[in-house]
GROMACS .gro file of N, CA, C and O in nm:
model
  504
    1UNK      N    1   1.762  -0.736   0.011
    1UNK     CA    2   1.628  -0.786  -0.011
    1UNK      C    3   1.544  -0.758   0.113
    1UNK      O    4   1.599  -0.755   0.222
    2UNK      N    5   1.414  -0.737   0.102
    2UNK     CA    6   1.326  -0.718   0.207
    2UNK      C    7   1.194  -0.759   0.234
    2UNK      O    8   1.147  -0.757   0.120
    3UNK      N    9   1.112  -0.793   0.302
    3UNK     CA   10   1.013  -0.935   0.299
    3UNK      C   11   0.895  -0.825   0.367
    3UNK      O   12   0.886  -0.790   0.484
    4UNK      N   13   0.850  -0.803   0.302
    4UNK     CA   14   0.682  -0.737   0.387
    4UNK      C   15   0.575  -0.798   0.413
    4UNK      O   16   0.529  -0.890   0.345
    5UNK      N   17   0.521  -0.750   0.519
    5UNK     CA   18   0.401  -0.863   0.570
    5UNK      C   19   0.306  -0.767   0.626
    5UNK      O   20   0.322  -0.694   0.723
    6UNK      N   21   0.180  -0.782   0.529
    6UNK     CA   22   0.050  -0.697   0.573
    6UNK      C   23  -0.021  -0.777   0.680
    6UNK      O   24  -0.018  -0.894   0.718
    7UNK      N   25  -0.091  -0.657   0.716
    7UNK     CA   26  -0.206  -0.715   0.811
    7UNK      C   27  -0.306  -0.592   0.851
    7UNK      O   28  -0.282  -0.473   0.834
    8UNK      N   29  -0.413  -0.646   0.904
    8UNK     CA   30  -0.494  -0.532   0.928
    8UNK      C   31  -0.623  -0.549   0.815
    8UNK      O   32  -0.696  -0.450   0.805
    9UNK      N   33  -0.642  -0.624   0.762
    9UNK     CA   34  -0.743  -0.653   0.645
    9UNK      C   35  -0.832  -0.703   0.737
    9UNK      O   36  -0.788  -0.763   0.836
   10UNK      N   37  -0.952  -0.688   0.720
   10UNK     CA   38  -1.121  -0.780   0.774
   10UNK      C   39  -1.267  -0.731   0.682
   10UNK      O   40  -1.301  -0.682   0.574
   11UNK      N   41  -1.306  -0.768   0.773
   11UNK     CA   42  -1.462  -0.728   0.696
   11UNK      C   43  -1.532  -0.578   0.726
   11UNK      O   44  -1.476  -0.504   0.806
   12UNK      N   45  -1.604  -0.552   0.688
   12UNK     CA   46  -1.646  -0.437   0.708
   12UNK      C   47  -1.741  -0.351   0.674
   12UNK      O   48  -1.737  -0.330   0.553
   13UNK      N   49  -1.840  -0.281   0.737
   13UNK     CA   50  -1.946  -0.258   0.664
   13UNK      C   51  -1.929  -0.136   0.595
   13UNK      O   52  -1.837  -0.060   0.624
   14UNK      N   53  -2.033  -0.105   0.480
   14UNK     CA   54  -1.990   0.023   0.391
   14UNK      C   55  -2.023   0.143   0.512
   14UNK      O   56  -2.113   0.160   0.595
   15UNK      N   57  -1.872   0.227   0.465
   15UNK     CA   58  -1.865   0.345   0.554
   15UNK      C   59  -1.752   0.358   0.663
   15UNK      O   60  -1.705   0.453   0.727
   16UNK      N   61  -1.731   0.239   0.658
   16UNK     CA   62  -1.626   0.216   0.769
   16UNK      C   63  -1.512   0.246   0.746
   16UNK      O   64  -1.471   0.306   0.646
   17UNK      N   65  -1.435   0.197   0.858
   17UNK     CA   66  -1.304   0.233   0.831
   17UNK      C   67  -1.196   0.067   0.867
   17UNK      O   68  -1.213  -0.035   0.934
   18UNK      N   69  -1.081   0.122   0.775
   18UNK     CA   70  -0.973  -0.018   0.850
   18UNK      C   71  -0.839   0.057   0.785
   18UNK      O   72  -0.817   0.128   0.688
   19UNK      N   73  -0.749  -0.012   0.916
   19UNK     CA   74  -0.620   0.044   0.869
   19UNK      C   75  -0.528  -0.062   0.859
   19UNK      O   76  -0.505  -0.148   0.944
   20UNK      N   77  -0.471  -0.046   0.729
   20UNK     CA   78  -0.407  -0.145   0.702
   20UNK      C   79  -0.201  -0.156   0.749
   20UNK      O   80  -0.151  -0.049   0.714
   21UNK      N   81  -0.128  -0.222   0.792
   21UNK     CA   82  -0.010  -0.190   0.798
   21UNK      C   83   0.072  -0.325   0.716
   21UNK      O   84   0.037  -0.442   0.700
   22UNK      N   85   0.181  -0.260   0.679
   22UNK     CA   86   0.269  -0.347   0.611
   22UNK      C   87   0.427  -0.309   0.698
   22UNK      O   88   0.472  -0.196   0.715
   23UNK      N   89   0.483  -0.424   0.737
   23UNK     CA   90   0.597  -0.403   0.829
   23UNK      C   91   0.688  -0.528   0.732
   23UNK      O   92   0.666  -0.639   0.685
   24UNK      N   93   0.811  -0.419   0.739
   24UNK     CA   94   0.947  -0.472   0.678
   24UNK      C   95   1.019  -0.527   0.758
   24UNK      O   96   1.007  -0.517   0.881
   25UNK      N   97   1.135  -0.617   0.679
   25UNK     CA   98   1.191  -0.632   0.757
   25UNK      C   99   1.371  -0.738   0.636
   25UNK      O  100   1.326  -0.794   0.536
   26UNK      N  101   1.480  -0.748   0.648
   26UNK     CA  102   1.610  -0.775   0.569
   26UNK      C  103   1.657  -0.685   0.533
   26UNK      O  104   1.774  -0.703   0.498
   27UNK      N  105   1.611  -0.557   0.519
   27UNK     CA  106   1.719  -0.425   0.473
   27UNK      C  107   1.647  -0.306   0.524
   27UNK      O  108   1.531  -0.311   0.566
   28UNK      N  109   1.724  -0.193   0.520
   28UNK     CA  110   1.702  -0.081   0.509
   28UNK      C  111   1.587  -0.033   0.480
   28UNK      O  112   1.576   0.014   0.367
   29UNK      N  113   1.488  -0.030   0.556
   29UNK     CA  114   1.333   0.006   0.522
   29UNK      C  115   1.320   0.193   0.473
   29UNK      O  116   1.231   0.226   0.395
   30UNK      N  117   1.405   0.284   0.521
   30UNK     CA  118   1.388   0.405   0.480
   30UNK      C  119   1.476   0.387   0.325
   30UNK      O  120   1.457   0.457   0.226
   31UNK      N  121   1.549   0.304   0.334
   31UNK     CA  122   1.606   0.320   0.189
   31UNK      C  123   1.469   0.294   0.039
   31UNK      O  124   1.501   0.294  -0.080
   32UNK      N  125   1.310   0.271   0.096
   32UNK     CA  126   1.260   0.217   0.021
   32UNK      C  127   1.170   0.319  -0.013
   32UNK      O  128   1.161   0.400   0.079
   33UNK      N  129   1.090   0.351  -0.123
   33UNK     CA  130   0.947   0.429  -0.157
   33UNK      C  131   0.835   0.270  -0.143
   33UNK      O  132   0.842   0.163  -0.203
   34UNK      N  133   0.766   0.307  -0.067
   34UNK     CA  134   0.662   0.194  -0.085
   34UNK      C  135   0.514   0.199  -0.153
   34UNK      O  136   0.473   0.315  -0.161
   35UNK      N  137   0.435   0.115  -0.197
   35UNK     CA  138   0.307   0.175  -0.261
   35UNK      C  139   0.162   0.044  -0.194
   35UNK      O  140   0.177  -0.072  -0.156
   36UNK      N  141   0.069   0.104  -0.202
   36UNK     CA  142  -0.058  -0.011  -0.186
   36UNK      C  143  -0.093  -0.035  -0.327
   36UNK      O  144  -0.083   0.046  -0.419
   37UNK      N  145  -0.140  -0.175  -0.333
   37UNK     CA  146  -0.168  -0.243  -0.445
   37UNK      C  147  -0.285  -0.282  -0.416
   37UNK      O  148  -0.295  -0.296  -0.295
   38UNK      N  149  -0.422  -0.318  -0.496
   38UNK     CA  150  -0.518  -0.388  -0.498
   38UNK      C  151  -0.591  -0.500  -0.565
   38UNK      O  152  -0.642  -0.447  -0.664
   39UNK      N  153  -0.624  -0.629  -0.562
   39UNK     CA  154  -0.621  -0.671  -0.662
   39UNK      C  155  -0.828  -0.742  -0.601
   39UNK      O  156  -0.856  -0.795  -0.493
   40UNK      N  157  -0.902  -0.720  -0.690
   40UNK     CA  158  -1.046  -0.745  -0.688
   40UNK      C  159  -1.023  -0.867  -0.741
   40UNK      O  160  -0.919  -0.887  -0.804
   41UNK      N  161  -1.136  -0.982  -0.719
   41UNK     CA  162  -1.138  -1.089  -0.794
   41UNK      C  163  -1.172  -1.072  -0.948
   41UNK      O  164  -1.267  -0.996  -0.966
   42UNK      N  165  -1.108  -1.131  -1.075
   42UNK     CA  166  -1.095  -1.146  -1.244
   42UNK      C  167  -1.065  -0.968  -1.250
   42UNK      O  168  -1.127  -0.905  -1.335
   43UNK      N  169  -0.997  -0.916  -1.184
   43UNK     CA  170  -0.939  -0.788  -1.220
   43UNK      C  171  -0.803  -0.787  -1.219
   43UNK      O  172  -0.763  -0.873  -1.141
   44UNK      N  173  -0.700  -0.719  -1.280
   44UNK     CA  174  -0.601  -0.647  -1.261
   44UNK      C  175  -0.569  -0.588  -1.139
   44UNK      O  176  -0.647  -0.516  -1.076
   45UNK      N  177  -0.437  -0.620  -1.099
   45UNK     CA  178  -0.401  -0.552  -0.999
   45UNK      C  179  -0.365  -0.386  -1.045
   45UNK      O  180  -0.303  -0.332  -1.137
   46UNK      N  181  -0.438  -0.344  -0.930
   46UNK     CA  182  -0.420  -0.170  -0.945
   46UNK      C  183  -0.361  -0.102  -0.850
   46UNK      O  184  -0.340  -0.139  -0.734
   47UNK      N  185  -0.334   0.001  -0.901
   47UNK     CA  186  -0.218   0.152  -0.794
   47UNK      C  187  -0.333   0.211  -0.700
   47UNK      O  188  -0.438   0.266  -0.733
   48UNK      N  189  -0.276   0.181  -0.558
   48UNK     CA  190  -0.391   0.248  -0.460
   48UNK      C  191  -0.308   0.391  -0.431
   48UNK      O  192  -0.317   0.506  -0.476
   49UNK      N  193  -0.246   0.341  -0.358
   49UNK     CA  194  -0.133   0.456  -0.285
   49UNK      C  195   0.031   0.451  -0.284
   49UNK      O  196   0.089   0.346  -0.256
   50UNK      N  197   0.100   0.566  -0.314
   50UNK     CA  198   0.251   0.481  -0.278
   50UNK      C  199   0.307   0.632  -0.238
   50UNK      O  200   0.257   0.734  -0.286
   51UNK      N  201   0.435   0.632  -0.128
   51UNK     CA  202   0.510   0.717  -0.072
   51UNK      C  203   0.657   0.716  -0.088
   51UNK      O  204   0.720   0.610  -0.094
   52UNK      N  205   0.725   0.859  -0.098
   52UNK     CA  206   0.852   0.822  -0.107
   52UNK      C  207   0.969   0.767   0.040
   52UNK      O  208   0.911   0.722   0.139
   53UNK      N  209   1.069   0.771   0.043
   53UNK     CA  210   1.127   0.718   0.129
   53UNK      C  211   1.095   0.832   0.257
   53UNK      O  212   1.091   0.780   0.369
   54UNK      N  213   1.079   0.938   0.254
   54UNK     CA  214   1.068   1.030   0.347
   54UNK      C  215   1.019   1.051   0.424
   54UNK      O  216   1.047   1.091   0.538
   55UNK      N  217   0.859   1.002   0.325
   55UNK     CA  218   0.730   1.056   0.335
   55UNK      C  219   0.703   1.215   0.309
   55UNK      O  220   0.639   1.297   0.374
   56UNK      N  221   0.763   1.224   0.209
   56UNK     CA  222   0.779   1.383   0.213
   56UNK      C  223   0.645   1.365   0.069
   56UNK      O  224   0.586   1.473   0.075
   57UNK      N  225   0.597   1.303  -0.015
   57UNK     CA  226   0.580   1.254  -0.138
   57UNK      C  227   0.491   1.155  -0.084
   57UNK      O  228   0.506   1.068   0.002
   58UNK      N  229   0.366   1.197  -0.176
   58UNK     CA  230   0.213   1.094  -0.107
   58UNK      C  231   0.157   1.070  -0.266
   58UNK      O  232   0.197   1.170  -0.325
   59UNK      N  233   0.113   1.019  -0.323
   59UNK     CA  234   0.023   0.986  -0.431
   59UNK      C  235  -0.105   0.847  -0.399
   59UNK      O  236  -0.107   0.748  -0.327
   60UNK      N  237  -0.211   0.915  -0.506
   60UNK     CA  238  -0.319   0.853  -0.450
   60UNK      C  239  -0.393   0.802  -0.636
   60UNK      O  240  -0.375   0.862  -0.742
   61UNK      N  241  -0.481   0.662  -0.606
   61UNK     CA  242  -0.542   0.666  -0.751
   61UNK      C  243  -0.678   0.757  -0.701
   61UNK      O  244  -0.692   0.787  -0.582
   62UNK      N  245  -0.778   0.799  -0.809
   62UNK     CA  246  -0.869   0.901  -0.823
   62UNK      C  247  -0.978   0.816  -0.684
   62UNK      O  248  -1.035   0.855  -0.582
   63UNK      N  249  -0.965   0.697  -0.747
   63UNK     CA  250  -1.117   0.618  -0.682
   63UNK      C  251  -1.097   0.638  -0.518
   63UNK      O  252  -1.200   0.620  -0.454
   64UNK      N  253  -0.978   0.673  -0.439
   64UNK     CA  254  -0.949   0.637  -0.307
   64UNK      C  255  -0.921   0.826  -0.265
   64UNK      O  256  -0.973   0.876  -0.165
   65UNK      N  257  -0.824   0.913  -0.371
   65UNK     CA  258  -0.868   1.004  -0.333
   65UNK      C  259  -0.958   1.074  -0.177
   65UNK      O  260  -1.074   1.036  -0.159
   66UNK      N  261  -0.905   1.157  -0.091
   66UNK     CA  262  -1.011   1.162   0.020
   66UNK      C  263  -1.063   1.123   0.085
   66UNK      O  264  -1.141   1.177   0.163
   67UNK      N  265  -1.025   0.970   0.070
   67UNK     CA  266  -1.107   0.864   0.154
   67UNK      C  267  -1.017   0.746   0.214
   67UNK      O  268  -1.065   0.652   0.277
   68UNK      N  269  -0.859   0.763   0.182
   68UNK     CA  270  -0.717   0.692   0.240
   68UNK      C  271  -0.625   0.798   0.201
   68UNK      O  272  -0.614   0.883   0.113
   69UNK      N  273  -0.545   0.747   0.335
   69UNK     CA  274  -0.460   0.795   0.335
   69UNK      C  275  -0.303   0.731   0.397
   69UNK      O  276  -0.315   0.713   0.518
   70UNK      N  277  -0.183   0.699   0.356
   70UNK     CA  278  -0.051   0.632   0.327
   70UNK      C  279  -0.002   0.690   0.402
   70UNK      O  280  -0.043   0.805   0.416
   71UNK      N  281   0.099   0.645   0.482
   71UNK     CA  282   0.172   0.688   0.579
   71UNK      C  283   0.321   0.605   0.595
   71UNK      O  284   0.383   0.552   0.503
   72UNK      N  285   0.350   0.609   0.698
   72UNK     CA  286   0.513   0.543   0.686
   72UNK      C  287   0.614   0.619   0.843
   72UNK      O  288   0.655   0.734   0.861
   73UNK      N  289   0.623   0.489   0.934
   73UNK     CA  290   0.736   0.521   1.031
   73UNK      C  291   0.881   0.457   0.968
   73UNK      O  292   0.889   0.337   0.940
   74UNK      N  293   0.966   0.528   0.954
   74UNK     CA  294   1.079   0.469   0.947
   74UNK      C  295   1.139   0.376   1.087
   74UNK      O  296   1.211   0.276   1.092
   75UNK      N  297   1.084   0.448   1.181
   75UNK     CA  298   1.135   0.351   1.288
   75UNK      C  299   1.128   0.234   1.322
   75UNK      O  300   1.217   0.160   1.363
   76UNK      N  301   0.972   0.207   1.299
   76UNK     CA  302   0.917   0.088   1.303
   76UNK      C  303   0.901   0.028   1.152
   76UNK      O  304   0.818  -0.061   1.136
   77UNK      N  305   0.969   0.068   1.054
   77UNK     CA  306   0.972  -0.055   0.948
   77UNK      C  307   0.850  -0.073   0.904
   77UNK      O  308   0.829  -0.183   0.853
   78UNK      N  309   0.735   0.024   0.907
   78UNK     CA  310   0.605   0.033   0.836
   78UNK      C  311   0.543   0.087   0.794
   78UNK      O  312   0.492   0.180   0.856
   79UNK      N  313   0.517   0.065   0.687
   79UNK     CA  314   0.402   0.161   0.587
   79UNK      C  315   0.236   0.114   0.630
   79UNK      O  316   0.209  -0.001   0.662
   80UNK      N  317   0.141   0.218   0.624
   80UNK     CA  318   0.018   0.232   0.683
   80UNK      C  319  -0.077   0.262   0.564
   80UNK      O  320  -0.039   0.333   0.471
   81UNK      N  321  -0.218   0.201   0.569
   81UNK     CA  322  -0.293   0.238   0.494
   81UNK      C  323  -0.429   0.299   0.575
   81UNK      O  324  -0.497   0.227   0.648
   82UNK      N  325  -0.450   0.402   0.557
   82UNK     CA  326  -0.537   0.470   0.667
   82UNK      C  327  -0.706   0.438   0.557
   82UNK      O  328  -0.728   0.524   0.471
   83UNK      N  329  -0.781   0.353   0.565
   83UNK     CA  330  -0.914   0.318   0.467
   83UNK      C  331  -1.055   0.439   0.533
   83UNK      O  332  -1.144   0.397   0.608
   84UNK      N  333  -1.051   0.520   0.507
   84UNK     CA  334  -1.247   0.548   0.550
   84UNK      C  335  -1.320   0.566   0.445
   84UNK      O  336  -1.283   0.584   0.329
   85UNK      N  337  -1.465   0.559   0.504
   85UNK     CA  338  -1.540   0.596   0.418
   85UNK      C  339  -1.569   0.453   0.281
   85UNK      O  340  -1.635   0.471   0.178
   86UNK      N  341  -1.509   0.340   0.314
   86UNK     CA  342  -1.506   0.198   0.275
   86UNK      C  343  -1.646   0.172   0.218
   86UNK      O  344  -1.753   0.174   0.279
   87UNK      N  345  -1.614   0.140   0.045
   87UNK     CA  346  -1.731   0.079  -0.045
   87UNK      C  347  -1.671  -0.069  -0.066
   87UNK      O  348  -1.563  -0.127  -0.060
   88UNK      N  349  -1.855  -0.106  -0.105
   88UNK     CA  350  -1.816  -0.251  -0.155
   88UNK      C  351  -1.690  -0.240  -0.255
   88UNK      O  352  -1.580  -0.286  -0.226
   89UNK      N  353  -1.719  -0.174  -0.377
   89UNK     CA  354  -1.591  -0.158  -0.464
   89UNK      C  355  -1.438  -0.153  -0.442
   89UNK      O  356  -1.352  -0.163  -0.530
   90UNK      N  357  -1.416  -0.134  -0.297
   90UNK     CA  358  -1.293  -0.138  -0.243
   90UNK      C  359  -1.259  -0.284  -0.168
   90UNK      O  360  -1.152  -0.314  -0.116
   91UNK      N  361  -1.339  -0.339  -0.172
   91UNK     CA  362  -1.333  -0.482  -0.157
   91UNK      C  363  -1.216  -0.555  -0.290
   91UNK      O  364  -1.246  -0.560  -0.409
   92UNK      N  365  -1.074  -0.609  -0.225
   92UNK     CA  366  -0.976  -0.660  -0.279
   92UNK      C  367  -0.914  -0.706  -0.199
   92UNK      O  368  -0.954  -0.716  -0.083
   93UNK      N  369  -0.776  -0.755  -0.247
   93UNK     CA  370  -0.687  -0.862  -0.185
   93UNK      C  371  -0.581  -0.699  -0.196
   93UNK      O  372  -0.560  -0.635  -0.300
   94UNK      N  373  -0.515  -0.656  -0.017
   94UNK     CA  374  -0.405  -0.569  -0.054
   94UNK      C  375  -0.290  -0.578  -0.060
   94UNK      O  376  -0.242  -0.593   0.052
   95UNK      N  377  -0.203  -0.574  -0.156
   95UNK     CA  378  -0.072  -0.574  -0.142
   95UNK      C  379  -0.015  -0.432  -0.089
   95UNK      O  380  -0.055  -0.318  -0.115
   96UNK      N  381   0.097  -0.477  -0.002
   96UNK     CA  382   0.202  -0.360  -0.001
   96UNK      C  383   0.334  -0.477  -0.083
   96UNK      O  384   0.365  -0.595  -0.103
   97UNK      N  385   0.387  -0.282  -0.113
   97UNK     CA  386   0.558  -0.291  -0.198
   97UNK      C  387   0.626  -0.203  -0.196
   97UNK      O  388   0.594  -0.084  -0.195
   98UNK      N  389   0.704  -0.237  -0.196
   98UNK     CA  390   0.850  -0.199  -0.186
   98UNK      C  391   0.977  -0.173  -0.345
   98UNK      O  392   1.031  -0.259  -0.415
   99UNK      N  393   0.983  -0.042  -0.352
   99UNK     CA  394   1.073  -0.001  -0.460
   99UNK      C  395   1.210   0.047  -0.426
   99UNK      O  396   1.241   0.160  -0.387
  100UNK      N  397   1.270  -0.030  -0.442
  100UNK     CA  398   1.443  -0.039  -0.381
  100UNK      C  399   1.539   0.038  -0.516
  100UNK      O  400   1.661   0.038  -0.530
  101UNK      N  401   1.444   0.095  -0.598
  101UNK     CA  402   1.551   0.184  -0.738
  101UNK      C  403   1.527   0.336  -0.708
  101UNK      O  404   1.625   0.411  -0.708
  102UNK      N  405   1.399   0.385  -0.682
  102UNK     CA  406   1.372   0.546  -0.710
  102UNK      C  407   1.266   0.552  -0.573
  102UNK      O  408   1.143   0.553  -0.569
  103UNK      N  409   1.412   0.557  -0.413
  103UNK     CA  410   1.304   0.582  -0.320
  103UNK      C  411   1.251   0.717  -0.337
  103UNK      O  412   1.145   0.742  -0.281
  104UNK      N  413   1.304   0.802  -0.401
  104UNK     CA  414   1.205   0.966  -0.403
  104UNK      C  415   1.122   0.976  -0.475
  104UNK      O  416   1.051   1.077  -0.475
  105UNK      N  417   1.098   0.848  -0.580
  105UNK     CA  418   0.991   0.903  -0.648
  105UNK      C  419   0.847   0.808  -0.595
  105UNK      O  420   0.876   0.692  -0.570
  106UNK      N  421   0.718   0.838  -0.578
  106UNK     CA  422   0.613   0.748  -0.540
  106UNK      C  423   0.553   0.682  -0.664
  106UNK      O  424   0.447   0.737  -0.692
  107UNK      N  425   0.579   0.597  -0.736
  107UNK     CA  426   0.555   0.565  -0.804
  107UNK      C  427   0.398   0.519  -0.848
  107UNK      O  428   0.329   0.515  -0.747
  108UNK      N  429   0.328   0.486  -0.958
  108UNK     CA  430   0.187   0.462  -0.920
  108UNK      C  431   0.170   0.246  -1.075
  108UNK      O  432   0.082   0.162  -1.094
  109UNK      N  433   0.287   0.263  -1.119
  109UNK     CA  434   0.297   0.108  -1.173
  109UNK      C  435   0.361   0.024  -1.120
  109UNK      O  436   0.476   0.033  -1.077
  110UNK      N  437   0.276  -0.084  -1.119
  110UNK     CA  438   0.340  -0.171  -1.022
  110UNK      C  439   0.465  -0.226  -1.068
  110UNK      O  440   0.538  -0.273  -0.981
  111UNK      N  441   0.514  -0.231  -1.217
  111UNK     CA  442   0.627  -0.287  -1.249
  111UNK      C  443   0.713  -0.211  -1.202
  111UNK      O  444   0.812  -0.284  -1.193
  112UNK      N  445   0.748  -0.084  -1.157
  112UNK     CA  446   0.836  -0.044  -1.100
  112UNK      C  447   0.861  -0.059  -0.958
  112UNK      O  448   0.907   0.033  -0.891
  113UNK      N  449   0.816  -0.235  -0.884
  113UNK     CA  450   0.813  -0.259  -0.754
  113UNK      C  451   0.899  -0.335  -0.764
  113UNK      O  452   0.919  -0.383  -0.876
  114UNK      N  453   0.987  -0.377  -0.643
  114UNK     CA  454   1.056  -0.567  -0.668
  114UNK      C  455   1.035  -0.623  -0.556
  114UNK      O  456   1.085  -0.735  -0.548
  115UNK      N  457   0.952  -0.570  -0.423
  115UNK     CA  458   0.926  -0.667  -0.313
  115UNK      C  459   0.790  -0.649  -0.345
  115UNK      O  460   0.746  -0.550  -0.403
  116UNK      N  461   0.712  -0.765  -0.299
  116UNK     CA  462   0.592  -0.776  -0.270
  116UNK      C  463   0.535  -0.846  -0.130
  116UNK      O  464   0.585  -0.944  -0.076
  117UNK      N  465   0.415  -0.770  -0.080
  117UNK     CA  466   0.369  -0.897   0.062
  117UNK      C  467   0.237  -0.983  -0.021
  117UNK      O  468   0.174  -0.991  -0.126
  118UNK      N  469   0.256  -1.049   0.138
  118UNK     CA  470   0.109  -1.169   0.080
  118UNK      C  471   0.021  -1.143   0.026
  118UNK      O  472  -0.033  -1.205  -0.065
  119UNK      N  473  -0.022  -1.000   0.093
  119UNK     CA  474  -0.169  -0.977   0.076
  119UNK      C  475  -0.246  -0.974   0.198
  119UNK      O  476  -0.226  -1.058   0.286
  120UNK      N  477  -0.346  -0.871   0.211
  120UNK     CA  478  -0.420  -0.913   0.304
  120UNK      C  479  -0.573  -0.865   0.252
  120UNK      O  480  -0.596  -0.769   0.178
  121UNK      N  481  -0.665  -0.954   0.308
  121UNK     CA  482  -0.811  -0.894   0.234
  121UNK      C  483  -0.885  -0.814   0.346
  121UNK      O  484  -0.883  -0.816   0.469
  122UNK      N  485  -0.954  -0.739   0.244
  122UNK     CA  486  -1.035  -0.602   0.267
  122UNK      C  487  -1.161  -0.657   0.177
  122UNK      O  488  -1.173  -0.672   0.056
  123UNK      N  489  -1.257  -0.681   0.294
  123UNK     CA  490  -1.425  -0.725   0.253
  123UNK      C  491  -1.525  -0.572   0.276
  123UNK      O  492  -1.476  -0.502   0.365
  124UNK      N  493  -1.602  -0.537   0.238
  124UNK     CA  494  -1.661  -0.402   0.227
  124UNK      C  495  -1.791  -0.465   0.192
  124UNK      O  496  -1.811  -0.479   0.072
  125UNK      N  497  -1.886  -0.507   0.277
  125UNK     CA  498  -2.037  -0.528   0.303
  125UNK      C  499  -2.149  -0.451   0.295
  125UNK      O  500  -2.195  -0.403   0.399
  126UNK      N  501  -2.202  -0.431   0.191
  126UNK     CA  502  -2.320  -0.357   0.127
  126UNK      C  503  -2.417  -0.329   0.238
  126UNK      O  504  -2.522  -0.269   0.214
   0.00000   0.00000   0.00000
C-alpha cells in the first residue's frame, strides 16, 4: 500500500504558472504508473495527466494539452505537475494516484487507480 501527499496548490492569476508535486511513500514508488486528477466544484472528477512507471509514457486530457506537463523522480518518490499558462477553468481540487496493476500503461480513468492523495487546490483568478 502507498499513501500520497500533494502539495504545491495556491492561488493564482490567469497565465501563471504552479507546480504541483505528489510524494509517496509504504511501497515501491517506481513499481507505480501515476496520474493527476481534477475535481471543480458540482463536477466530476476528471483525467488531467498520468505516467507510466518509467516515465517513458506521458498522456494528457485535450483541455491541458501544451500547457502541463507530468513528470516523475523515482528517487525521490514523486510525481510532478508542471501547470502554465493557468485559466480560471483549471481552477479544482488536485488529486494525485497511484496504479499498482498496469505500471506501463498511463492510464486516463480514474477507476483504474487504488491510491489516492488529499488533494490540493489550484485557484486561477480572472
Amino acid at each position: 500500500q502507498v499513501q500520497l501527499v500533494e502539495s504545491g496548490g495556491g492561488l493564482v492569476q490567469t497565465g501563471g504558472s504552479l507546480r504541483l508535486s505528489c510524494t509517496a511513500s509504504g511501497d515501491t514508488f517506481s513499481r507505480y504508473a501515476m496520474g493527476w486528477f481534477r475535481q471543480a466544484p458540482g463536477k466530476e472528477r476528471e483525467f488531467v495527466s498520468s505516467i507510466t512507471w518509467t516515465g517513458s509514457t506521458t498522456r494528457y486530457a485535450d483541455s491541458v494539452t501544451g500547457r502541463f506537463t507530468i513528470s516523475r523522480d523515482n528517487a525521490k518518490n514523486t510525481v510532478y505537475l508542471q501547470m502554465n499558462s493557468l485559466k480560471p477553468d483549471d481552477t479544482a481540487v488536485y488529486y494525485c494516484a497511484a496504479d499498482r496493476t498496469l505500471g506501463w500503461v498511463a492510464r486516463t480513468g480514474k477507476d483504474g487507480y487504488d491510491y489516492w492523495g488529499q488533494g490540493t487546490q489550484v485557484t486561477v483568478s480572472s
